[in-house]
PDB file of C-alpha atoms in Angstrom:
ATOM      1  CA  UNK A   1     114.612  45.595 125.937  1.00  0.00           C
ATOM      2  CA  UNK A   2     112.761  48.313 124.143  1.00  0.00           C
ATOM      3  CA  UNK A   3     112.174  48.291 120.436  1.00  0.00           C
ATOM      4  CA  UNK A   4     113.764  51.033 118.411  1.00  0.00           C
ATOM      5  CA  UNK A   5     112.478  52.340 115.150  1.00  0.00           C
ATOM      6  CA  UNK A   6     114.967  52.278 112.322  1.00  0.00           C
ATOM      7  CA  UNK A   7     117.050  55.417 112.022  1.00  0.00           C
ATOM      8  CA  UNK A   8     115.874  57.689 109.264  1.00  0.00           C
ATOM      9  CA  UNK A   9     118.556  58.159 106.622  1.00  0.00           C
ATOM     10  CA  UNK A  10     120.430  61.485 106.764  1.00  0.00           C
ATOM     11  CA  UNK A  11     119.114  64.076 104.376  1.00  0.00           C
ATOM     12  CA  UNK A  12     120.940  64.263 101.018  1.00  0.00           C
ATOM     13  CA  UNK A  13     121.549  67.999 101.560  1.00  0.00           C
ATOM     14  CA  UNK A  14     123.408  67.290 104.866  1.00  0.00           C
ATOM     15  CA  UNK A  15     125.506  64.597 103.191  1.00  0.00           C
ATOM     16  CA  UNK A  16     126.246  66.974 100.291  1.00  0.00           C
ATOM     17  CA  UNK A  17     127.418  69.728 102.639  1.00  0.00           C
ATOM     18  CA  UNK A  18     129.530  67.352 104.740  1.00  0.00           C
ATOM     19  CA  UNK A  19     131.298  66.145 101.607  1.00  0.00           C
ATOM     20  CA  UNK A  20     131.676  69.713 100.423  1.00  0.00           C
ATOM     21  CA  UNK A  21     133.367  70.722 103.681  1.00  0.00           C
ATOM     22  CA  UNK A  22     135.593  67.607 103.459  1.00  0.00           C
ATOM     23  CA  UNK A  23     136.636  68.469  99.888  1.00  0.00           C
ATOM     24  CA  UNK A  24     135.193  65.088  98.785  1.00  0.00           C
ATOM     25  CA  UNK A  25     134.400  65.030  95.034  1.00  0.00           C
ATOM     26  CA  UNK A  26     131.854  62.305  95.919  1.00  0.00           C
ATOM     27  CA  UNK A  27     129.472  65.127  96.672  1.00  0.00           C
ATOM     28  CA  UNK A  28     128.314  64.972  93.060  1.00  0.00           C
ATOM     29  CA  UNK A  29     126.660  61.620  93.868  1.00  0.00           C
ATOM     30  CA  UNK A  30     124.158  63.580  95.981  1.00  0.00           C
ATOM     31  CA  UNK A  31     123.083  65.823  93.106  1.00  0.00           C
ATOM     32  CA  UNK A  32     120.274  64.836  90.665  1.00  0.00           C
ATOM     33  CA  UNK A  33     121.052  64.965  86.954  1.00  0.00           C
ATOM     34  CA  UNK A  34     118.514  67.832  86.574  1.00  0.00           C
ATOM     35  CA  UNK A  35     119.772  69.916  89.565  1.00  0.00           C
ATOM     36  CA  UNK A  36     118.574  73.483  89.640  1.00  0.00           C
ATOM     37  CA  UNK A  37     121.346  75.319  91.550  1.00  0.00           C
ATOM     38  CA  UNK A  38     121.854  78.884  92.678  1.00  0.00           C
ATOM     39  CA  UNK A  39     123.636  80.775  95.418  1.00  0.00           C
ATOM     40  CA  UNK A  40     122.315  84.248  96.215  1.00  0.00           C
ATOM     41  CA  UNK A  41     124.103  86.886  98.276  1.00  0.00           C
ATOM     42  CA  UNK A  42     122.326  89.407 100.471  1.00  0.00           C
ATOM     43  CA  UNK A  43     123.789  92.926 100.285  1.00  0.00           C
ATOM     44  CA  UNK A  44     127.011  91.928  98.547  1.00  0.00           C
ATOM     45  CA  UNK A  45     128.557  93.923  95.720  1.00  0.00           C
ATOM     46  CA  UNK A  46     130.477  90.997  94.135  1.00  0.00           C
ATOM     47  CA  UNK A  47     129.358  89.523  90.807  1.00  0.00           C
ATOM     48  CA  UNK A  48     128.015  86.126  91.697  1.00  0.00           C
ATOM     49  CA  UNK A  49     125.927  85.513  88.582  1.00  0.00           C
ATOM     50  CA  UNK A  50     128.205  82.553  87.756  1.00  0.00           C
ATOM     51  CA  UNK A  51     127.053  80.791  90.971  1.00  0.00           C
ATOM     52  CA  UNK A  52     123.988  79.382  89.231  1.00  0.00           C
ATOM     53  CA  UNK A  53     123.355  76.561  86.843  1.00  0.00           C
ATOM     54  CA  UNK A  54     120.981  73.860  85.679  1.00  0.00           C
ATOM     55  CA  UNK A  55     121.927  70.241  85.152  1.00  0.00           C
ATOM     56  CA  UNK A  56     124.761  68.188  86.497  1.00  0.00           C
ATOM     57  CA  UNK A  57     127.052  69.237  83.658  1.00  0.00           C
ATOM     58  CA  UNK A  58     126.900  72.852  84.894  1.00  0.00           C
ATOM     59  CA  UNK A  59     128.113  71.947  88.391  1.00  0.00           C
ATOM     60  CA  UNK A  60     131.690  71.069  87.424  1.00  0.00           C
ATOM     61  CA  UNK A  61     132.583  74.606  86.366  1.00  0.00           C
ATOM     62  CA  UNK A  62     130.661  76.181  89.234  1.00  0.00           C
ATOM     63  CA  UNK A  63     132.345  73.930  91.876  1.00  0.00           C
ATOM     64  CA  UNK A  64     135.799  74.458  90.253  1.00  0.00           C
ATOM     65  CA  UNK A  65     135.381  78.232  90.349  1.00  0.00           C
ATOM     66  CA  UNK A  66     134.064  78.140  93.926  1.00  0.00           C
ATOM     67  CA  UNK A  67     137.154  76.120  94.911  1.00  0.00           C
ATOM     68  CA  UNK A  68     139.594  78.576  93.310  1.00  0.00           C
ATOM     69  CA  UNK A  69     137.919  81.983  94.054  1.00  0.00           C
ATOM     70  CA  UNK A  70     135.845  81.506  97.149  1.00  0.00           C
ATOM     71  CA  UNK A  71     137.236  78.558  99.043  1.00  0.00           C
ATOM     72  CA  UNK A  72     140.951  78.259  98.052  1.00  0.00           C
ATOM     73  CA  UNK A  73     141.762  76.730 101.442  1.00  0.00           C
ATOM     74  CA  UNK A  74     138.579  74.718 101.775  1.00  0.00           C
ATOM     75  CA  UNK A  75     135.967  75.288 104.507  1.00  0.00           C
ATOM     76  CA  UNK A  76     135.223  74.133 107.999  1.00  0.00           C
ATOM     77  CA  UNK A  77     131.553  73.279 108.755  1.00  0.00           C
ATOM     78  CA  UNK A  78     130.686  74.650 112.175  1.00  0.00           C
ATOM     79  CA  UNK A  79     127.080  73.612 111.961  1.00  0.00           C
ATOM     80  CA  UNK A  80     124.848  71.817 109.423  1.00  0.00           C
ATOM     81  CA  UNK A  81     121.224  71.676 110.565  1.00  0.00           C
ATOM     82  CA  UNK A  82     118.760  70.271 107.998  1.00  0.00           C
ATOM     83  CA  UNK A  83     115.137  70.817 109.016  1.00  0.00           C
ATOM     84  CA  UNK A  84     112.645  68.651 107.038  1.00  0.00           C
ATOM     85  CA  UNK A  85     109.679  70.652 105.730  1.00  0.00           C
ATOM     86  CA  UNK A  86     107.834  67.677 104.186  1.00  0.00           C
ATOM     87  CA  UNK A  87     107.490  66.420 100.647  1.00  0.00           C
ATOM     88  CA  UNK A  88     111.285  66.176 100.154  1.00  0.00           C
ATOM     89  CA  UNK A  89     111.898  69.861 101.050  1.00  0.00           C
ATOM     90  CA  UNK A  90     114.541  70.933 103.614  1.00  0.00           C
ATOM     91  CA  UNK A  91     115.583  74.239 105.143  1.00  0.00           C
ATOM     92  CA  UNK A  92     119.250  73.969 106.135  1.00  0.00           C
ATOM     93  CA  UNK A  93     121.286  76.280 108.295  1.00  0.00           C
ATOM     94  CA  UNK A  94     124.925  76.087 107.256  1.00  0.00           C
ATOM     95  CA  UNK A  95     127.492  77.885 109.383  1.00  0.00           C
ATOM     96  CA  UNK A  96     131.089  77.723 108.164  1.00  0.00           C
ATOM     97  CA  UNK A  97     134.538  79.209 108.564  1.00  0.00           C
ATOM     98  CA  UNK A  98     136.907  79.617 105.621  1.00  0.00           C
ATOM     99  CA  UNK A  99     139.520  81.818 103.970  1.00  0.00           C
ATOM    100  CA  UNK A 100     137.443  83.895 101.491  1.00  0.00           C
ATOM    101  CA  UNK A 101     139.631  84.169  98.411  1.00  0.00           C
ATOM    102  CA  UNK A 102     137.659  87.030  96.889  1.00  0.00           C
ATOM    103  CA  UNK A 103     138.053  89.166  99.996  1.00  0.00           C
ATOM    104  CA  UNK A 104     141.444  87.798 101.028  1.00  0.00           C
ATOM    105  CA  UNK A 105     140.471  87.144 104.639  1.00  0.00           C
ATOM    106  CA  UNK A 106     139.380  84.472 107.081  1.00  0.00           C
ATOM    107  CA  UNK A 107     135.623  84.703 107.672  1.00  0.00           C
ATOM    108  CA  UNK A 108     132.667  82.985 109.167  1.00  0.00           C
ATOM    109  CA  UNK A 109     129.482  82.769 107.144  1.00  0.00           C
ATOM    110  CA  UNK A 110     125.914  81.743 107.978  1.00  0.00           C
ATOM    111  CA  UNK A 111     123.844  80.676 105.063  1.00  0.00           C
ATOM    112  CA  UNK A 112     120.353  79.253 104.643  1.00  0.00           C
ATOM    113  CA  UNK A 113     119.631  76.617 101.933  1.00  0.00           C
ATOM    114  CA  UNK A 114     116.231  75.693 100.682  1.00  0.00           C
ATOM    115  CA  UNK A 115     116.520  72.345  98.918  1.00  0.00           C
ATOM    116  CA  UNK A 116     114.417  69.564  97.556  1.00  0.00           C
ATOM    117  CA  UNK A 117     115.474  65.967  97.171  1.00  0.00           C
ATOM    118  CA  UNK A 118     114.058  62.973  95.403  1.00  0.00           C
ATOM    119  CA  UNK A 119     115.384  59.415  95.570  1.00  0.00           C
ATOM    120  CA  UNK A 120     118.208  60.610  97.819  1.00  0.00           C
ATOM    121  CA  UNK A 121     119.519  63.290  95.467  1.00  0.00           C
ATOM    122  CA  UNK A 122     119.185  67.034  95.648  1.00  0.00           C
ATOM    123  CA  UNK A 123     117.345  68.387  92.556  1.00  0.00           C
ATOM    124  CA  UNK A 124     116.778  71.979  93.811  1.00  0.00           C
ATOM    125  CA  UNK A 125     119.332  74.100  95.709  1.00  0.00           C
ATOM    126  CA  UNK A 126     118.882  77.763  96.671  1.00  0.00           C
ATOM    127  CA  UNK A 127     121.462  79.083  99.094  1.00  0.00           C
ATOM    128  CA  UNK A 128     121.189  82.576 100.543  1.00  0.00           C
ATOM    129  CA  UNK A 129     124.441  83.949 101.939  1.00  0.00           C
ATOM    130  CA  UNK A 130     123.365  86.341 104.671  1.00  0.00           C
ATOM    131  CA  UNK A 131     126.839  87.835 105.015  1.00  0.00           C
ATOM    132  CA  UNK A 132     130.345  87.091 106.093  1.00  0.00           C
ATOM    133  CA  UNK A 133     132.199  88.310 109.161  1.00  0.00           C
ATOM    134  CA  UNK A 134     135.916  88.457 109.764  1.00  0.00           C
ATOM    135  CA  UNK A 135     136.878  85.346 111.832  1.00  0.00           C
TER     136      UNK A 135
END
């Protein structure tokens, strides 16, 4: 019998995105109290300035608005690939399919997230939405 090394725990960012896709409010357990959060959009003419906040208290209103305006029917995670960069940093590729409320159409979207985690909680989150395509 060969010895196996213990499995490394799943990155907090991957757990966070899985819970987000599942509509699980437990996703907040993966955010640090001092979370620095922002979603940026490449070449998009929509006002997304509200998609940024600092501190856990700011996340409730952001997530509520995302749920109503962007993801009124939830989302389906097609791929979540978290690549460790070292020192608690991750670069995550998040591919999803959802009904985009602001554009009133079913789309697929590929985003990249640079995140940092400490003690199993994400304390820095920068998502770049590279665009959406009709699904």
